[in-house]
Every structure is written in structure tokens, then in C-alpha cells.
Amino acid sequence: MNIILIGFRGTGKSTVGKLLANRLKRVFIDSDEYIESSTEKTIKHIFEEGGEEGFRKIEANAIAKLSKMDNKIIAAGGGVILKNDNVENLKSNGFLILLEATPEIIHNRITQDEKTTQQRPSLTNRKPFEEIKHLIVKRQKLYENAADYTINTSYVSCEDIVNEIITIIDKQ
Ligand code: S3P
């Protein structure tokens, strides 16, 4: 079974995923990086060529392939929950953990993350902080419905989050 980390941009999926993979001696895959290496294009470039719709098709393809793998730790792009097929594919062999954080913390993390320019193009015509608040509310139900378990990462250390995930996985 795969362990899949879902949640909005900047909730800690990649950071936690890498640590978790280290602890469990499993392979870590970031779906955005998988898309970038298989298309040999940056996410920004894919958006420029085909808009968000074009990106979502490529993403759905990547998610279908990743879902067929086993025993991986997968950090899924923040928008995977927008397509029900993605959620069904991921769930077919995966335990979905939703990571959440406050909009303020997400904004700080995203602004400081060097990946943001190439992997996180604007999704609305709103200012960054407004976009975060707007999309979190808009996507909340989809995130909740997809999740098997939820962790708020706002004020918790990565080590504690990893420990919590390991405890939950052991109970499955
Ligand atoms: C997106 C999140 C990004 C990336 C793309 C779209 C989204 O991934 O897939 O920019 O719609 O929330 P991260 O969640 O890893 O930043």
C-alpha cells in the first residue's frame, strides 16, 4: 500500500514525505517532480502551454501511473482532489493523509520555497494570499472527502508529524 500525502500547497507534503520515506526505508515520489521529469518541462511551462486544464490532464495521467505502484510515499500536487478519478486511483492502493495549515503559514512557506516560481503558477487572478484563502475554502470539502486521516501541520514539528503518521499506519 502507498502512503499518499494530500493537501494545499505549502502544507508540508514534500518535507514530511521525504522524512517519512527515510524513516520507513521506502521510496519517496513527488507527483510534480514526476510530471516534470516525465515531460521534461517545468510545471510553469506546462501551464504556459496548455493552461490549468492542460496541466490537469497530464497530472491525471501521472496519478494513474503512480497509483499502480506499491509501497511508495507519494506527495500529491495540491490540486489532485479536483478530479474524482485521481482520488479513486490513489485510494485503490493508498492510504490518504491530508495535511492542513493556516493560510498565513501556507503563505509564508510558499513565499520562502524556491520551488514556487517553477512549480506553483497562479491559479486565479487574485493576489497570492487572497488566492490561498479562496482556494482553501473552495477545495475544503474535496480534501476532507478524500482523506483517510487529517493532520494540521501549522504548529507541529515535522518529526512529530512523521511519528503520528507511523502510528496511524501501524494500526491499519
Ligand atoms: C497545485 C499545486 C502544486 C502543483 C501545481 C498546482 C494546486 O503542487 O501541482 O502548481 O492546484 O494546488 P504543490 O501542492 O506540491 O505545491
Short mmCIF file of C-alpha atoms and ligand atoms in Angstrom, two decimals:
data_model
loop_
_atom_site.label_atom_id
_atom_site.label_comp_id
_atom_site.label_asym_id
_atom_site.label_seq_id
_atom_site.Cartn_x
_atom_site.Cartn_y
_atom_site.Cartn_z
CA MET A 1 0.00 0.00 0.00
CA ASN A 2 1.19 3.51 -0.82
CA ILE A 3 1.05 6.35 1.70
CA ILE A 4 -0.23 9.45 -0.07
CA LEU A 5 0.09 12.95 1.30
CA ILE A 6 -2.56 15.34 0.02
CA GLY A 7 -3.38 18.96 0.87
CA PHE A 8 -2.94 22.51 -0.31
CA ARG A 9 0.36 23.98 -1.49
CA GLY A 10 2.72 24.61 1.42
CA THR A 11 1.14 22.23 3.93
CA GLY A 12 4.38 20.22 4.18
CA LYS A 13 3.68 17.24 1.89
CA SER A 14 7.16 17.07 0.34
CA THR A 15 9.12 17.82 3.52
CA VAL A 16 7.14 15.34 5.60
CA GLY A 17 7.07 12.81 2.75
CA LYS A 18 10.87 12.74 2.43
CA LEU A 19 11.36 12.30 6.20
CA LEU A 20 8.69 9.61 6.33
CA ALA A 21 10.27 7.75 3.42
CA ASN A 22 13.64 7.87 5.20
CA ARG A 23 12.19 6.50 8.41
CA LEU A 24 10.23 3.72 6.69
CA LYS A 25 13.01 2.99 4.16
CA ARG A 26 10.58 3.48 1.32
CA VAL A 27 10.89 5.39 -1.96
CA PHE A 28 9.54 8.97 -2.00
CA ILE A 29 7.88 10.39 -5.11
CA ASP A 30 6.64 13.97 -5.52
CA SER A 31 3.95 13.99 -8.24
CA ASP A 32 5.05 17.43 -9.54
CA GLU A 33 8.65 16.25 -9.89
CA TYR A 34 7.44 13.05 -11.55
CA ILE A 35 5.47 15.17 -14.06
CA GLU A 36 8.44 17.46 -14.67
CA SER A 37 10.86 14.61 -15.32
CA SER A 38 8.47 12.61 -17.50
CA THR A 39 7.50 15.61 -19.67
CA GLU A 40 10.92 17.29 -19.40
CA LYS A 41 9.05 20.55 -18.75
CA THR A 42 8.55 22.63 -15.63
CA ILE A 43 5.03 22.88 -14.20
CA LYS A 44 5.18 26.59 -15.05
CA HIS A 45 5.97 25.75 -18.68
CA ILE A 46 3.12 23.18 -18.86
CA PHE A 47 0.69 25.85 -17.57
CA GLU A 48 2.01 28.36 -20.13
CA GLU A 49 1.46 25.87 -22.97
CA GLY A 50 -1.93 24.37 -22.07
CA GLY A 51 -3.28 26.37 -19.16
CA GLU A 52 -4.53 24.75 -15.97
CA GLU A 53 -6.73 22.36 -17.99
CA GLY A 54 -3.74 21.03 -19.92
CA PHE A 55 -1.81 20.56 -16.69
CA ARG A 56 -4.72 18.69 -15.04
CA LYS A 57 -4.80 16.16 -17.91
CA ILE A 58 -1.08 15.48 -17.61
CA GLU A 59 -1.45 15.31 -13.84
CA ALA A 60 -4.31 12.78 -14.10
CA ASN A 61 -2.12 10.59 -16.30
CA ALA A 62 0.74 10.76 -13.82
CA ILE A 63 -1.56 9.98 -10.89
CA ALA A 64 -2.94 6.92 -12.70
CA LYS A 65 0.62 5.63 -13.18
CA LEU A 66 1.74 6.42 -9.62
CA SER A 67 -1.36 4.68 -8.23
CA LYS A 68 -0.28 1.43 -9.84
CA MET A 69 2.95 1.47 -7.83
CA ASP A 70 3.23 -0.09 -4.40
CA ASN A 71 4.88 0.72 -1.06
CA LYS A 72 5.74 4.27 -2.11
CA ILE A 73 5.41 7.52 -0.18
CA ILE A 74 3.75 9.95 -2.58
CA ALA A 75 3.35 13.71 -2.16
CA ALA A 76 0.46 14.58 -4.49
CA GLY A 77 0.09 18.04 -6.04
CA GLY A 78 -2.38 20.26 -4.21
CA GLY A 79 -5.00 20.07 -6.96
CA VAL A 80 -5.28 16.28 -7.40
CA ILE A 81 -8.54 16.22 -5.46
CA LEU A 82 -10.18 18.32 -8.20
CA LYS A 83 -10.69 15.15 -10.28
CA ASN A 84 -12.61 12.30 -8.73
CA ASP A 85 -10.72 9.81 -10.91
CA ASN A 86 -7.45 10.88 -9.26
CA VAL A 87 -8.88 10.27 -5.80
CA GLU A 88 -10.28 6.87 -6.81
CA ASN A 89 -6.98 5.84 -8.39
CA LEU A 90 -4.95 6.93 -5.38
CA LYS A 91 -7.34 5.21 -2.98
CA SER A 92 -7.22 1.92 -4.89
CA ASN A 93 -3.84 1.16 -3.30
CA GLY A 94 -3.19 4.00 -0.93
CA PHE A 95 -3.87 5.50 2.48
CA LEU A 96 -4.56 9.23 2.03
CA ILE A 97 -3.29 11.60 4.69
CA LEU A 98 -4.48 15.19 4.47
CA LEU A 99 -2.03 17.84 5.69
CA GLU A 100 -3.55 21.19 6.63
CA ALA A 101 -2.16 24.56 7.75
CA THR A 102 -3.43 28.09 8.29
CA PRO A 103 -3.46 30.41 5.23
CA GLU A 104 -0.86 32.64 6.93
CA ILE A 105 1.56 29.77 7.45
CA ILE A 106 0.96 28.45 3.93
CA HIS A 107 1.65 31.91 2.53
CA ASN A 108 4.92 32.19 4.49
CA ARG A 109 6.10 28.74 3.47
CA ILE A 110 5.24 29.22 -0.21
CA THR A 111 6.92 32.61 -0.38
CA GLN A 112 10.13 31.18 1.10
CA ASP A 113 10.14 27.99 -1.01
CA GLU A 114 12.45 28.24 -4.02
CA LYS A 115 10.28 25.69 -5.91
CA THR A 116 7.39 28.16 -6.02
CA THR A 117 8.44 30.07 -9.16
CA GLN A 118 8.73 26.94 -11.31
CA GLN A 119 6.07 24.71 -9.74
CA ARG A 120 3.32 26.99 -8.46
CA PRO A 121 1.89 29.30 -11.12
CA SER A 122 -1.03 31.49 -10.13
CA LEU A 123 -4.36 29.64 -10.33
CA THR A 124 -6.65 32.68 -10.13
CA ASN A 125 -6.17 36.34 -10.87
CA ARG A 126 -6.12 37.12 -7.16
CA LYS A 127 -3.17 38.28 -5.08
CA PRO A 128 -1.22 35.32 -3.56
CA PHE A 129 -2.66 35.49 -0.02
CA GLU A 130 -6.20 36.05 -1.33
CA GLU A 131 -5.80 33.10 -3.70
CA ILE A 132 -4.72 30.81 -0.86
CA LYS A 133 -7.72 31.78 1.32
CA HIS A 134 -10.15 31.49 -1.60
CA LEU A 135 -8.94 28.09 -2.83
CA ILE A 136 -8.69 26.52 0.61
CA VAL A 137 -12.36 27.29 1.25
CA LYS A 138 -13.34 26.19 -2.27
CA ARG A 139 -11.46 22.87 -2.02
CA GLN A 140 -12.04 22.07 1.65
CA LYS A 141 -14.86 19.53 1.14
CA LEU A 142 -12.92 17.73 -1.60
CA TYR A 143 -9.85 17.44 0.63
CA GLU A 144 -11.95 16.20 3.56
CA ASN A 145 -13.86 13.67 1.47
CA ALA A 146 -10.66 12.24 0.01
CA ALA A 147 -8.79 11.94 3.31
CA ASP A 148 -8.47 8.79 5.42
CA TYR A 149 -6.77 10.82 8.15
CA THR A 150 -6.02 14.53 8.72
CA ILE A 151 -3.12 16.29 10.43
CA ASN A 152 -2.79 20.04 11.00
CA THR A 153 0.89 20.88 10.40
CA SER A 154 0.73 24.55 11.44
CA TYR A 155 2.41 24.33 14.84
CA VAL A 156 3.79 20.78 14.89
CA SER A 157 7.37 19.71 14.14
CA CYS A 158 7.97 17.54 11.08
CA GLU A 159 9.30 14.82 13.37
CA ASP A 160 6.05 14.75 15.37
CA ILE A 161 4.01 14.61 12.16
CA VAL A 162 6.09 11.66 10.92
CA ASN A 163 5.62 9.88 14.26
CA GLU A 164 1.87 10.45 14.10
CA ILE A 165 1.70 9.05 10.56
CA ILE A 166 3.71 5.96 11.54
CA THR A 167 1.37 5.31 14.49
CA ILE A 168 -1.69 5.58 12.24
CA ILE A 169 -0.22 3.38 9.51
CA ASP A 170 0.71 0.69 12.05
CA LYS A 171 -2.95 0.50 13.06
CA GLN A 172 -4.17 -0.17 9.50
C1 S3P B 1 -1.26 22.98 -7.46
C2 S3P B 1 -0.28 22.62 -6.56
C3 S3P B 1 1.12 22.37 -6.95
C4 S3P B 1 1.24 21.97 -8.42
C5 S3P B 1 0.50 22.94 -9.29
C6 S3P B 1 -0.99 23.06 -8.94
C7 S3P B 1 -2.64 23.23 -6.96
O1 S3P B 1 1.66 21.33 -6.13
O2 S3P B 1 0.74 20.68 -8.63
O3 S3P B 1 1.14 24.19 -9.18
O4 S3P B 1 -3.56 23.31 -7.79
O5 S3P B 1 -2.81 23.36 -5.74
P1 S3P B 1 2.09 21.51 -4.57
O6 S3P B 1 0.84 21.24 -3.77
O7 S3P B 1 3.11 20.45 -4.37
O8 S3P B 1 2.60 22.89 -4.39
#
